[in-house]
């Protein structure tokens, strides 16, 4: 069996790794570069039990555990570590009132009140997402997978079965196809009966903070002078950088992933906020200013499973804010689904694509 995976993000590369572990002939088709999109620009924060009470809980728990296992068993270094996680709130330094912090995090300014510990090394961890994604692809290649650079321009069927993928207009034959193009998976709704996937834009900055910030992640509420409330997430990494994201919004997803650009206004607000939150961030050089789109569905749950009515067609996308956390368990479950006909480790029923109305090709506007 030859499986063609469309998209080389965390999801596509994790599926490639788990399929290759089962000895399946696998090709990843990536237009722009492994981890060039959200999978390279996200926070990489992982939480074991933050999805409790939702259909995502079993996937998240399995995936949190798999991240630890992969860090121990797969060759490569992608900054996996456990960490403490805190929540709090802040306003501009000039704002009058101060509150007593329940926890003393000395890399924050006095205008930050750390009110709660929300994760411990048993329940929260992190990876460098680009390095994780590239390591999964490399591990898959070591097991025989192929990485092919090119644009997926169609999916061919014969008698209700997948026959292959068009790459830059030419047919690459295969027995199965997995659509894992993040927000660009919506393009596949032209060729397969699939519900839409949308992109929600998020901005982030990466600071060079050296060893001045301990392994403490923080989720804050920050009130700007005008009254707007931002919700920054701060993730110090073991490579001496600190990643901060915080301003999301709607924007058109460009067809070419390389043309995703940040909005200067959003970056300016994010930088001004970071300089206010921490004396370390106030003086640290910024090494990356970026934006990316997280893939979201109509009901907020991912689409993972068989595409109804087309033998050999699968989808794995729409992981929203938890795509890095849930990549390993998605990879494992999709590999089981393709190889054995059903996933054993996680029940994929809540994520089946047939739960949502497919997009009519006429509804798709490509600009
Ligand atoms: C600001 C921000 C912070 C985040 N923080 C976290 C976090 O802390 N923890 C967490 O778990 N998740 C986080 N996420 C979510 C996570 O990043 C995403 O859910 C995840 O990266 C999605 O991975 P993917 O592989 O589905 O898609 P993507 O990473 O978007 O990959 C899709 C790939 O498909 C390729 N492609 C597109 N069109 C074509 C085509 N026609 N032919 C071939 N290839 C194509 C693209 O080039 C791209 O490489 C965050 C997201 C954002 C935006």
Coordinates of N, CA and C and ligand atoms in Angstrom, one line a residue, residues 6-13 29-46 129 150-153 180-185 187 191 200-204 233 235 243 245-246 248 255 257-258 291-295 316-326, ligand 1:
X6 N -1.0 14.8 2.1 CA -0.9 16.1 1.6 C -0.7 17.1 2.8
X7 N 0.5 17.7 2.8 CA 0.7 18.7 3.9 C 1.8 18.2 4.8
X8 N 2.9 19.0 5.0 CA 4.0 18.6 5.9 C 4.0 19.5 7.1
X9 N 2.8 19.6 7.8 CA 2.8 20.2 9.2 C 2.9 19.1 10.2
X10 N 2.7 19.5 11.5 CA 2.8 18.6 12.6 C 1.9 17.4 12.4
X11 N 0.7 17.6 11.8 CA -0.2 16.5 11.7 C 0.3 15.5 10.6
X12 N 0.6 16.1 9.4 CA 1.0 15.2 8.3 C 2.3 14.5 8.6
X13 N 3.3 15.1 9.2 CA 4.5 14.5 9.5 C 4.4 13.4 10.6
X29 N 3.6 15.1 0.7 CA 3.7 16.1 -0.4 C 3.5 17.5 0.3
X30 N 4.5 18.3 0.2 CA 4.5 19.6 0.9 C 4.9 20.7 -0.1
X31 N 4.1 21.8 -0.2 CA 4.3 22.8 -1.2 C 5.5 23.7 -0.9
X32 N 5.6 24.0 0.4 CA 6.4 25.2 0.8 C 7.6 24.9 1.7
X33 N 7.4 24.0 2.6 CA 8.5 23.6 3.5 C 7.9 23.0 4.7
X34 N 8.6 21.9 5.2 CA 8.1 21.3 6.4 C 8.0 22.3 7.6
X35 N 6.9 22.3 8.3 CA 6.7 23.2 9.4 C 6.7 24.7 9.0
X36 N 6.4 25.0 7.8 CA 6.5 26.5 7.4 C 5.3 27.3 7.9
X37 N 4.2 26.6 8.3 CA 3.0 27.3 8.7 C 2.8 27.2 10.3
X38 N 1.6 27.1 10.7 CA 1.3 27.1 12.2 C 2.2 26.1 12.9
X39 N 2.5 25.0 12.3 CA 3.3 24.0 13.0 C 4.7 24.4 13.3
X40 N 5.2 25.5 12.6 CA 6.5 26.0 13.0 C 6.4 27.3 13.8
X41 N 5.2 27.8 13.9 CA 5.1 29.2 14.5 C 4.2 29.2 15.7
X42 N 3.8 28.0 16.2 CA 2.9 28.0 17.4 C 3.7 28.0 18.7
X43 N 2.9 27.9 19.8 CA 3.6 28.0 21.1 C 4.2 26.6 21.4
X44 N 3.7 25.5 21.0 CA 4.2 24.2 21.3 C 3.9 23.8 22.8
X45 N 2.9 24.4 23.4 CA 2.5 24.1 24.7 C 1.6 22.9 24.7
X46 N 1.8 22.0 25.8 CA 1.1 20.8 25.9 C 0.4 20.7 27.2
X129 N 7.9 23.5 18.3 CA 7.0 22.8 17.3 C 7.6 22.6 16.0
X150 N 6.1 19.9 -3.7 CA 5.2 20.2 -4.8 C 3.8 20.6 -4.3
X151 N 3.0 21.2 -5.2 CA 1.6 21.6 -4.8 C 0.6 20.6 -5.1
X152 N -0.2 20.2 -4.2 CA -1.3 19.3 -4.4 C -2.4 20.2 -5.2
X153 N -2.6 19.7 -6.4 CA -3.6 20.5 -7.3 C -4.8 19.7 -7.6
X180 N -4.0 16.7 5.0 CA -3.5 17.3 6.3 C -2.9 18.6 6.0
X181 N -3.6 19.5 5.3 CA -3.1 20.7 4.8 C -3.5 21.9 5.7
X182 N -3.8 21.6 7.0 CA -4.2 22.7 7.9 C -5.3 23.5 7.3
X183 N -5.3 24.8 7.4 CA -6.4 25.6 6.9 C -6.5 25.5 5.4
X184 N -5.5 25.1 4.7 CA -5.5 24.9 3.2 C -6.3 23.6 2.9
X185 N -6.7 22.8 3.8 CA -7.4 21.6 3.6 C -8.8 21.9 2.9
X187 N -9.2 23.5 0.3 CA -9.0 23.3 -1.1 C -9.5 21.9 -1.5
X191 N -12.4 18.5 -4.4 CA -12.2 17.2 -5.0 C -12.8 16.0 -4.2
X200 N -7.8 30.8 11.5 CA -7.8 31.9 12.4 C -6.4 32.4 12.6
X201 N -6.2 33.7 12.4 CA -4.8 34.2 12.4 C -4.3 34.5 13.8
X202 N -3.1 34.2 14.1 CA -2.5 34.5 15.4 C -1.1 35.1 15.2
X203 N -0.8 36.1 16.0 CA 0.6 36.7 15.9 C 1.5 36.3 17.1
X204 N 2.7 36.3 16.8 CA 3.7 35.9 17.9 C 5.0 36.6 17.8
X233 N 0.0 34.5 26.0 CA 0.5 33.2 26.4 C 2.0 33.3 26.3
X235 N 5.8 31.4 26.7 CA 6.4 30.1 26.9 C 7.9 30.2 26.7
X243 N 8.8 32.6 23.8 CA 7.7 32.8 22.7 C 6.5 33.4 23.4
X245 N 2.5 34.7 22.3 CA 1.5 35.0 21.3 C 0.3 35.6 22.1
X246 N -0.6 36.3 21.3 CA -1.6 37.0 22.1 C -2.7 37.7 21.3
X248 N -5.2 37.5 18.1 CA -5.8 36.6 17.1 C -6.9 37.4 16.4
X255 N -3.6 31.7 -0.6 CA -3.4 30.3 -1.2 C -2.0 29.8 -1.0
X257 N 1.1 29.4 1.3 CA 1.5 29.6 2.7 C 2.6 30.5 2.9
X258 N 3.5 30.7 2.0 CA 4.7 31.6 2.1 C 4.2 33.0 2.2
X291 N 3.3 35.5 12.0 CA 1.8 35.2 12.1 C 1.6 33.9 11.4
X292 N 0.5 33.2 11.9 CA 0.1 31.9 11.2 C -1.4 31.7 11.4
X293 N -1.9 30.8 10.7 CA -3.3 30.5 10.8 C -3.6 29.1 11.4
X294 N -4.4 29.1 12.5 CA -4.7 27.7 13.0 C -6.0 27.2 12.3
X295 N -6.0 25.9 12.0 CA -7.1 25.4 11.3 C -8.3 25.1 12.2
X316 N -7.3 14.7 8.2 CA -6.8 14.9 9.6 C -6.4 16.4 9.7
X317 N -7.3 17.2 10.2 CA -7.1 18.6 10.3 C -8.1 19.3 11.3
X318 N -8.0 20.6 11.4 CA -9.0 21.3 12.2 C -8.7 21.2 13.7
X319 N -7.4 21.1 14.0 CA -7.0 20.9 15.4 C -7.0 22.2 16.3
X320 N -7.2 23.3 15.6 CA -7.3 24.6 16.3 C -6.1 24.8 17.2
X321 N -6.4 25.2 18.5 CA -5.3 25.6 19.4 C -4.5 24.4 20.0
X322 N -4.9 23.2 19.6 CA -4.2 22.0 20.2 C -3.6 21.1 19.1
X323 N -3.2 21.7 18.0 CA -2.6 20.8 17.0 C -1.3 20.2 17.3
X324 N -0.5 20.9 18.1 CA 0.8 20.3 18.4 C 0.6 19.3 19.5
X325 N -0.2 19.6 20.5 CA -0.5 18.7 21.5 C -1.0 17.4 20.9
X326 N -2.0 17.5 20.0 CA -2.7 16.3 19.5 C -2.1 15.6 18.3
Ligands
LIG1 C1 -0.4 31.7 17.4 C2 -0.7 30.2 17.6 C3 -0.2 29.5 18.7 C4 -0.5 28.1 18.9 N1 0.0 27.5 20.0 C5 -0.3 26.2 20.2 C6 0.2 25.5 21.3 O1 0.8 26.1 22.2 N2 -0.1 24.2 21.5 C7 -0.8 23.5 20.5 O2 -1.0 22.3 20.7 N3 -1.2 24.1 19.4 C8 -1.0 25.4 19.2 N4 -1.4 26.0 18.1 C9 -2.2 25.3 17.1 C10 -1.3 24.5 16.1 O3 -0.2 25.3 15.7 C11 -2.0 24.0 14.9 O4 -3.2 23.4 15.3 C12 -1.2 23.0 14.1 O5 0.1 23.5 13.8 C13 -1.9 22.6 12.8 O6 -1.0 21.7 12.1 P1 -1.4 21.1 10.7 O7 -0.3 20.2 10.3 O8 -2.8 20.7 10.7 O9 -1.4 22.4 9.7 P2 -0.2 23.4 9.2 O10 0.9 23.6 10.2 O11 -0.9 24.6 8.7 O12 0.4 22.6 8.0 C14 -0.2 22.5 6.7 C15 0.8 22.3 5.7 O13 0.2 22.1 4.4 C16 1.0 22.7 3.4 N5 0.1 23.0 2.2 C17 -0.8 23.9 2.1 N6 -1.4 23.9 0.8 C18 -0.7 22.9 0.2 C19 -0.8 22.4 -1.1 N7 -1.7 22.8 -2.0 N8 0.0 21.3 -1.5 C20 0.9 20.8 -0.6 N9 1.0 21.3 0.7 C21 0.2 22.3 1.1 C22 1.5 24.0 4.1 O14 2.6 24.5 3.4 C23 1.8 23.5 5.5 O15 3.1 23.1 5.7 C24 -1.2 27.4 17.9 C25 -1.6 28.1 16.7 C26 -1.3 29.4 16.5 C27 -1.8 30.1 15.3

